[in-house]
Amino acid sequence: MAKNFNQNITLRSVDFAKWYTNVIKEADLCDYGDDNGSTKGTIVFRPYGYAIWEAIQKILDQQFKNHSVENVMFPLLITEKTFALEKDHIKGFAPECAIVTQVGNKKLTEPFIIRPTSEVLFCKHFQRIVKSYKNLPILYNQWCNVIRWEKTTRPFLRNSEFLWQEGHTVHATSQKALAFTETMIKLYAEFVEQFLAIKVILGKKTVHERFAGALETYTIETMMQDGQALQAGTSHYFGSKFAEIFNIKFTNEFNQQEYIHQTSFGASTRLIGALIMAHSDDLGLVLPASIAPVKIIILNLFPKDEKVTNLVNKLHKVFIKQYQVQVDDSEKSASYKKSAATIKGIPLIIEVGQNEVIKSTIKVTLRHNLKENFLKINSEKQILKAVSDLLTTSNTDLLQNSANNFAKNLQEVTDFKKYQNLVKTHKGYFIAPFCGDYQCEAEIKALTSTTSRCVPLTPYKKNGICFKCHKPNSPWTYFARAY
C-alpha cells in the first residue's frame, strides 16, 4: 500500500502533540466533553475508543481473577472529614479534588469529595470487615471513574475525569503484602508487553515520585515515539500506615491483635494514549492485533458483483470463527475504503475484487508496516494458519519496534553539567547513578524539567557516585521528561 499521507493528520515530525490529537479525531476514538455540553477537560468515548478500553479491561480483569482478586464497587462521594484522616494522602490530592457543597437549594453541613482515589473508603470498609487471620488476605478491585481537576488536559493521558481500575488488598504480614505488590506490577509489565506490544521498564519509584501515602511504589515506565516517558501502571505498598490511622486490626493465630498490611494497584485509560503514541504513524492509528477490537477487515471492492460478494461472505464465515471481523461492502471507492481501514488501525486489511475471484488469491495488507501479502484460497485450515501467522508477526514487530526506540533513545550520563546540556537536545530517557534524596531530585527537576522514572528492579550496573550530589553507592536510575 502506498503511503498517501492523510491531509487531516499533522506529521509527527512537525508537531507530535497535534499529530496525537489528529489521530484520535480521525480514528473516531473520542470527542471532547466540553464540545458536547460536558465539563471542560473531559472526553466522550466514541464506540471504537471504548471498545479498545473494553478489550484492555476484559484481559486485565481475567488476569486479576486468576490471582483471586474480586471485583467490588465503592461510592463516588467521600465525606471531607473521612478524606482528611490521612494528611499525607490528602496533601497529594488536594489541588485536584472536586468538592460538592450544595444539593439543590440546600447547602450541605459537611462537604463531599468526589473520589480522586478510594483508599480511605476501602480503609473504612476494611475496618468493619477485617476480624481474623482466617479471612486474610482480602483482595479487591473496582473498575470505576475518578475525578482529578487537572490544570492541563489531553485525551486519554490527563483528563479531569477518567476510567481506571484500582485494586486494594489486605494481608497478615508485610512480607505477603510486599510479595503481592510485586506480583501485580509484574502482571502489568507482562500485559503491556504481550498485549499492547510496548517495551516496559519495571522498577521502584524514588521517594520524590512515590504515590501519596505509599511506603513503596512500583511502576512500569514506557517510552513514546517522541522520546517522552509515560507511566503505564503502578503497584503500591502501604504497610500498616493506613491501618494505624484507621485502626484496622485482626486477631492473629496466637489470639493477639495486629495491624493489617495493605497494597494498592492501578491502571487507567492512559493505556489507550500509550497505544496511540507508541505505535501509530502519519496515516493514522496502529493497533496490535492482540488488543484491536477488530482484527480483520474485508474490503468488498465490487459489492454489486455476486461472485465477489460470495467470496467475501465465504471468507467472513471462515475468519469469524476465531477473530473479530468487519466487512466493508459500501459503495465507496476502493481507495476510500483502504484509507478508512488504515486510519482505524485494523491489523489486517483484506481486499477482494474480481481479480481475487479469478486467481483464488486474496491481498492482505499488514497495517503496522503496510506490507502486502498474497494468500492462496486453499483449505480453511491453511488460510486460518496464514492469517494467524501474520497477526502474530504484527505483534512481534510492534514490540520489537518499541524496544528499538527505547534502546536508540537511551543516554547514559554520570555528570550533571553534561546532563543539563543533553536535556536541551536529547529526546529520550537518561540513566544515571542517583542517590534518591528528595531534595537532590527536587533540584534536578527545577533545573532540567525532568523527573526520575524509576530505579530498575534489575540493576543497570553496579552502584556509582550520584551524578548530582556525588554521594557514593547510588543506584542507576532512569530520568526523562514525562506525560
PDB file of C-alpha atoms in Angstrom, residues 71-262:
ATOM      1  CA  ASN A  71     -14.498  -7.044  41.918  1.00  0.00           C
ATOM      2  CA  VAL A  72     -16.378  -4.584  44.114  1.00  0.00           C
ATOM      3  CA  MET A  73     -17.818  -1.090  43.729  1.00  0.00           C
ATOM      4  CA  PHE A  74     -17.460   1.764  46.204  1.00  0.00           C
ATOM      5  CA  PRO A  75     -19.318   5.114  46.380  1.00  0.00           C
ATOM      6  CA  LEU A  76     -18.327   8.120  44.291  1.00  0.00           C
ATOM      7  CA  LEU A  77     -18.564  10.570  47.214  1.00  0.00           C
ATOM      8  CA  ILE A  78     -16.335  10.678  50.290  1.00  0.00           C
ATOM      9  CA  THR A  79     -17.032  12.908  53.276  1.00  0.00           C
ATOM     10  CA  GLU A  80     -14.427  15.608  53.671  1.00  0.00           C
ATOM     11  CA  LYS A  81     -13.911  14.534  57.283  1.00  0.00           C
ATOM     12  CA  THR A  82     -13.132  10.957  56.262  1.00  0.00           C
ATOM     13  CA  PHE A  83     -10.857  12.002  53.413  1.00  0.00           C
ATOM     14  CA  ALA A  84      -8.888  14.266  55.745  1.00  0.00           C
ATOM     15  CA  LEU A  85      -7.988  11.412  58.094  1.00  0.00           C
ATOM     16  CA  GLU A  86      -4.764  10.745  56.181  1.00  0.00           C
ATOM     17  CA  LYS A  87      -2.980  14.081  55.948  1.00  0.00           C
ATOM     18  CA  ASP A  88      -0.144  12.982  53.619  1.00  0.00           C
ATOM     19  CA  HIS A  89      -2.627  11.356  51.283  1.00  0.00           C
ATOM     20  CA  ILE A  90      -4.944  14.370  51.050  1.00  0.00           C
ATOM     21  CA  LYS A  91      -1.941  16.690  50.668  1.00  0.00           C
ATOM     22  CA  GLY A  92      -1.029  14.865  47.462  1.00  0.00           C
ATOM     23  CA  PHE A  93      -4.529  15.117  46.018  1.00  0.00           C
ATOM     24  CA  ALA A  94      -5.891  18.360  47.497  1.00  0.00           C
ATOM     25  CA  PRO A  95      -5.185  20.578  44.440  1.00  0.00           C
ATOM     26  CA  GLU A  96      -7.074  18.132  42.194  1.00  0.00           C
ATOM     27  CA  CYS A  97     -10.109  17.455  44.400  1.00  0.00           C
ATOM     28  CA  ALA A  98     -13.609  18.441  43.297  1.00  0.00           C
ATOM     29  CA  ILE A  99     -15.910  19.180  46.240  1.00  0.00           C
ATOM     30  CA  VAL A 100     -19.720  19.026  46.450  1.00  0.00           C
ATOM     31  CA  THR A 101     -21.046  21.700  48.819  1.00  0.00           C
ATOM     32  CA  GLN A 102     -24.681  22.082  47.751  1.00  0.00           C
ATOM     33  CA  VAL A 103     -27.560  19.852  46.637  1.00  0.00           C
ATOM     34  CA  GLY A 104     -30.447  21.731  45.016  1.00  0.00           C
ATOM     35  CA  ASN A 105     -31.016  24.868  47.089  1.00  0.00           C
ATOM     36  CA  LYS A 106     -29.623  23.299  50.238  1.00  0.00           C
ATOM     37  CA  LYS A 107     -26.046  23.826  51.377  1.00  0.00           C
ATOM     38  CA  LEU A 108     -24.532  20.701  52.870  1.00  0.00           C
ATOM     39  CA  THR A 109     -23.442  20.781  56.506  1.00  0.00           C
ATOM     40  CA  GLU A 110     -20.444  18.655  55.507  1.00  0.00           C
ATOM     41  CA  PRO A 111     -18.904  18.808  52.038  1.00  0.00           C
ATOM     42  CA  PHE A 112     -18.223  15.677  49.968  1.00  0.00           C
ATOM     43  CA  ILE A 113     -15.078  14.940  47.971  1.00  0.00           C
ATOM     44  CA  ILE A 114     -15.681  13.371  44.549  1.00  0.00           C
ATOM     45  CA  ARG A 115     -13.229  10.477  44.633  1.00  0.00           C
ATOM     46  CA  PRO A 116      -9.788  11.107  43.137  1.00  0.00           C
ATOM     47  CA  THR A 117      -8.936   7.631  44.502  1.00  0.00           C
ATOM     48  CA  SER A 118     -10.601   5.420  47.104  1.00  0.00           C
ATOM     49  CA  GLU A 119      -8.016   4.429  49.741  1.00  0.00           C
ATOM     50  CA  VAL A 120      -9.956   5.968  52.610  1.00  0.00           C
ATOM     51  CA  LEU A 121     -13.263   4.333  51.630  1.00  0.00           C
ATOM     52  CA  PHE A 122     -11.605   0.947  51.356  1.00  0.00           C
ATOM     53  CA  CYS A 123      -9.972   1.523  54.743  1.00  0.00           C
ATOM     54  CA  LYS A 124     -13.296   2.352  56.396  1.00  0.00           C
ATOM     55  CA  HIS A 125     -14.746  -0.837  54.902  1.00  0.00           C
ATOM     56  CA  PHE A 126     -11.750  -2.961  55.928  1.00  0.00           C
ATOM     57  CA  GLN A 127     -12.073  -1.510  59.432  1.00  0.00           C
ATOM     58  CA  ARG A 128     -15.505  -3.101  59.600  1.00  0.00           C
ATOM     59  CA  ILE A 129     -14.927  -6.477  57.925  1.00  0.00           C
ATOM     60  CA  VAL A 130     -11.385  -7.474  58.983  1.00  0.00           C
ATOM     61  CA  LYS A 131     -11.605  -9.783  62.002  1.00  0.00           C
ATOM     62  CA  SER A 132      -9.203 -12.702  61.956  1.00  0.00           C
ATOM     63  CA  TYR A 133      -6.155 -14.021  60.111  1.00  0.00           C
ATOM     64  CA  LYS A 134      -8.522 -16.714  58.838  1.00  0.00           C
ATOM     65  CA  ASN A 135     -10.250 -14.250  56.458  1.00  0.00           C
ATOM     66  CA  LEU A 136      -6.991 -12.784  55.125  1.00  0.00           C
ATOM     67  CA  PRO A 137      -5.897 -11.900  52.523  1.00  0.00           C
ATOM     68  CA  ILE A 138      -8.728  -9.743  51.180  1.00  0.00           C
ATOM     69  CA  LEU A 139      -8.110  -8.938  47.523  1.00  0.00           C
ATOM     70  CA  TYR A 140     -10.486  -6.359  45.993  1.00  0.00           C
ATOM     71  CA  ASN A 141     -10.582  -4.372  42.764  1.00  0.00           C
ATOM     72  CA  GLN A 142     -13.023  -1.864  41.340  1.00  0.00           C
ATOM     73  CA  TRP A 143     -13.482  -0.634  37.759  1.00  0.00           C
ATOM     74  CA  CYS A 144     -14.734   2.916  38.036  1.00  0.00           C
ATOM     75  CA  ASN A 145     -14.332   6.591  37.155  1.00  0.00           C
ATOM     76  CA  VAL A 146     -12.477   9.196  39.208  1.00  0.00           C
ATOM     77  CA  ILE A 147     -12.253  12.985  39.173  1.00  0.00           C
ATOM     78  CA  ARG A 148      -8.934  14.852  39.289  1.00  0.00           C
ATOM     79  CA  TRP A 149      -9.127  18.525  38.370  1.00  0.00           C
ATOM     80  CA  GLU A 150      -6.088  18.619  36.113  1.00  0.00           C
ATOM     81  CA  LYS A 151      -4.767  22.047  35.093  1.00  0.00           C
ATOM     82  CA  THR A 152      -3.692  20.828  31.652  1.00  0.00           C
ATOM     83  CA  THR A 153      -5.609  18.028  29.950  1.00  0.00           C
ATOM     84  CA  ARG A 154      -5.017  15.814  26.932  1.00  0.00           C
ATOM     85  CA  PRO A 155      -7.326  13.000  25.741  1.00  0.00           C
ATOM     86  CA  PHE A 156      -6.629   9.657  27.461  1.00  0.00           C
ATOM     87  CA  LEU A 157      -3.404  10.953  29.065  1.00  0.00           C
ATOM     88  CA  ARG A 158      -4.746  13.510  31.516  1.00  0.00           C
ATOM     89  CA  ASN A 159      -8.458  14.166  31.880  1.00  0.00           C
ATOM     90  CA  SER A 160     -10.494  15.746  34.652  1.00  0.00           C
ATOM     91  CA  GLU A 161     -12.480  12.511  34.697  1.00  0.00           C
ATOM     92  CA  PHE A 162     -11.112   9.168  33.590  1.00  0.00           C
ATOM     93  CA  LEU A 163     -11.747   5.439  33.783  1.00  0.00           C
ATOM     94  CA  TRP A 164      -9.446   3.101  35.655  1.00  0.00           C
ATOM     95  CA  GLN A 165      -9.223   0.118  37.930  1.00  0.00           C
ATOM     96  CA  GLU A 166      -7.965   0.385  41.467  1.00  0.00           C
ATOM     97  CA  GLY A 167      -7.124  -2.689  43.466  1.00  0.00           C
ATOM     98  CA  HIS A 168      -6.881  -2.666  47.267  1.00  0.00           C
ATOM     99  CA  THR A 169      -5.682  -5.617  49.299  1.00  0.00           C
ATOM    100  CA  VAL A 170      -5.215  -6.580  52.954  1.00  0.00           C
ATOM    101  CA  HIS A 171      -2.580  -9.044  54.234  1.00  0.00           C
ATOM    102  CA  ALA A 172      -1.487 -10.501  57.560  1.00  0.00           C
ATOM    103  CA  THR A 173       2.232  -9.768  57.136  1.00  0.00           C
ATOM    104  CA  SER A 174       4.441  -7.195  55.449  1.00  0.00           C
ATOM    105  CA  GLN A 175       6.199  -9.989  53.523  1.00  0.00           C
ATOM    106  CA  LYS A 176       2.938 -11.192  51.996  1.00  0.00           C
ATOM    107  CA  ALA A 177       1.851  -7.635  51.175  1.00  0.00           C
ATOM    108  CA  LEU A 178       5.178  -6.820  49.514  1.00  0.00           C
ATOM    109  CA  ALA A 179       5.085 -10.075  47.557  1.00  0.00           C
ATOM    110  CA  PHE A 180       1.621  -9.223  46.252  1.00  0.00           C
ATOM    111  CA  THR A 181       2.746  -5.681  45.366  1.00  0.00           C
ATOM    112  CA  GLU A 182       5.494  -7.159  43.213  1.00  0.00           C
ATOM    113  CA  THR A 183       3.152  -9.770  41.722  1.00  0.00           C
ATOM    114  CA  MET A 184       0.789  -7.105  40.434  1.00  0.00           C
ATOM    115  CA  ILE A 185       3.459  -4.871  38.886  1.00  0.00           C
ATOM    116  CA  LYS A 186       4.888  -7.906  37.090  1.00  0.00           C
ATOM    117  CA  LEU A 187       1.369  -8.726  35.885  1.00  0.00           C
ATOM    118  CA  TYR A 188       1.095  -5.201  34.413  1.00  0.00           C
ATOM    119  CA  ALA A 189       4.511  -5.485  32.788  1.00  0.00           C
ATOM    120  CA  GLU A 190       3.642  -8.790  31.101  1.00  0.00           C
ATOM    121  CA  PHE A 191       0.264  -7.446  29.993  1.00  0.00           C
ATOM    122  CA  VAL A 192       1.670  -4.267  28.423  1.00  0.00           C
ATOM    123  CA  GLU A 193       4.406  -6.124  26.551  1.00  0.00           C
ATOM    124  CA  GLN A 194       2.303  -9.115  25.479  1.00  0.00           C
ATOM    125  CA  PHE A 195      -0.977  -7.408  24.585  1.00  0.00           C
ATOM    126  CA  LEU A 196      -0.068  -3.752  23.965  1.00  0.00           C
ATOM    127  CA  ALA A 197       3.319  -4.629  22.410  1.00  0.00           C
ATOM    128  CA  ILE A 198       5.078  -1.813  24.285  1.00  0.00           C
ATOM    129  CA  LYS A 199       8.506  -2.233  25.870  1.00  0.00           C
ATOM    130  CA  VAL A 200       8.398  -1.508  29.613  1.00  0.00           C
ATOM    131  CA  ILE A 201      10.936  -0.732  32.313  1.00  0.00           C
ATOM    132  CA  LEU A 202       9.945  -2.269  35.629  1.00  0.00           C
ATOM    133  CA  GLY A 203      11.196  -0.546  38.746  1.00  0.00           C
ATOM    134  CA  LYS A 204      10.640   1.323  42.005  1.00  0.00           C
ATOM    135  CA  LYS A 205       9.804   4.999  42.290  1.00  0.00           C
ATOM    136  CA  THR A 206      12.099   7.307  44.236  1.00  0.00           C
ATOM    137  CA  VAL A 207      10.848   8.966  47.434  1.00  0.00           C
ATOM    138  CA  HIS A 208      10.159  12.124  45.421  1.00  0.00           C
ATOM    139  CA  GLU A 209       7.882  10.309  42.959  1.00  0.00           C
ATOM    140  CA  ARG A 210       6.060   7.847  45.233  1.00  0.00           C
ATOM    141  CA  PHE A 211       2.278   7.755  45.367  1.00  0.00           C
ATOM    142  CA  ALA A 212       0.892   9.901  48.205  1.00  0.00           C
ATOM    143  CA  GLY A 213       0.787   7.764  51.345  1.00  0.00           C
ATOM    144  CA  ALA A 214       2.771   4.811  49.947  1.00  0.00           C
ATOM    145  CA  LEU A 215       5.889   3.364  51.565  1.00  0.00           C
ATOM    146  CA  GLU A 216       6.948   1.882  48.213  1.00  0.00           C
ATOM    147  CA  THR A 217       5.650   2.444  44.687  1.00  0.00           C
ATOM    148  CA  TYR A 218       6.482   0.000  41.904  1.00  0.00           C
ATOM    149  CA  THR A 219       5.980   1.193  38.345  1.00  0.00           C
ATOM    150  CA  ILE A 220       6.157   0.238  34.699  1.00  0.00           C
ATOM    151  CA  GLU A 221       7.557   3.023  32.546  1.00  0.00           C
ATOM    152  CA  THR A 222       7.288   3.264  28.759  1.00  0.00           C
ATOM    153  CA  MET A 223       8.812   5.467  26.079  1.00  0.00           C
ATOM    154  CA  MET A 224       6.703   7.066  23.387  1.00  0.00           C
ATOM    155  CA  GLN A 225       7.879   7.698  19.815  1.00  0.00           C
ATOM    156  CA  ASP A 226       8.840  11.280  20.707  1.00  0.00           C
ATOM    157  CA  GLY A 227      11.128  10.040  23.487  1.00  0.00           C
ATOM    158  CA  GLN A 228       8.963  11.141  26.406  1.00  0.00           C
ATOM    159  CA  ALA A 229       8.132   8.795  29.266  1.00  0.00           C
ATOM    160  CA  LEU A 230       4.668   7.535  30.121  1.00  0.00           C
ATOM    161  CA  GLN A 231       3.859   5.735  33.366  1.00  0.00           C
ATOM    162  CA  ALA A 232       1.620   2.814  32.381  1.00  0.00           C
ATOM    163  CA  GLY A 233       0.753   1.191  35.709  1.00  0.00           C
ATOM    164  CA  THR A 234       1.653   1.276  39.408  1.00  0.00           C
ATOM    165  CA  SER A 235       1.521  -1.031  42.422  1.00  0.00           C
ATOM    166  CA  HIS A 236       1.864   0.415  45.918  1.00  0.00           C
ATOM    167  CA  TYR A 237       2.877  -0.975  49.297  1.00  0.00           C
ATOM    168  CA  PHE A 238       1.306   0.913  52.211  1.00  0.00           C
ATOM    169  CA  GLY A 239       2.496  -1.289  55.067  1.00  0.00           C
ATOM    170  CA  SER A 240       0.416  -0.568  58.192  1.00  0.00           C
ATOM    171  CA  LYS A 241       0.320   3.189  57.625  1.00  0.00           C
ATOM    172  CA  PHE A 242      -3.407   3.388  56.810  1.00  0.00           C
ATOM    173  CA  ALA A 243      -4.179   0.594  59.279  1.00  0.00           C
ATOM    174  CA  GLU A 244      -2.778   2.633  62.161  1.00  0.00           C
ATOM    175  CA  ILE A 245      -4.725   5.724  61.126  1.00  0.00           C
ATOM    176  CA  PHE A 246      -7.998   3.813  60.701  1.00  0.00           C
ATOM    177  CA  ASN A 247      -7.284   1.301  63.490  1.00  0.00           C
ATOM    178  CA  ILE A 248      -7.659  -1.771  61.258  1.00  0.00           C
ATOM    179  CA  LYS A 249      -6.603  -4.802  63.258  1.00  0.00           C
ATOM    180  CA  PHE A 250      -7.015  -8.570  63.059  1.00  0.00           C
ATOM    181  CA  THR A 251      -6.632 -11.400  65.534  1.00  0.00           C
ATOM    182  CA  ASN A 252      -3.584 -13.487  64.663  1.00  0.00           C
ATOM    183  CA  GLU A 253      -3.123 -17.239  65.155  1.00  0.00           C
ATOM    184  CA  PHE A 254      -1.867 -16.614  68.718  1.00  0.00           C
ATOM    185  CA  ASN A 255      -5.058 -14.702  69.563  1.00  0.00           C
ATOM    186  CA  GLN A 256      -3.201 -11.370  69.553  1.00  0.00           C
ATOM    187  CA  GLN A 257      -4.264  -8.118  67.844  1.00  0.00           C
ATOM    188  CA  GLU A 258      -2.131  -6.881  64.954  1.00  0.00           C
ATOM    189  CA  TYR A 259      -2.388  -4.152  62.329  1.00  0.00           C
ATOM    190  CA  ILE A 260      -3.033  -5.354  58.794  1.00  0.00           C
ATOM    191  CA  HIS A 261      -0.699  -4.607  55.845  1.00  0.00           C
ATOM    192  CA  GLN A 262      -2.133  -3.060  52.672  1.00  0.00           C
TER     193      GLN A 262
END
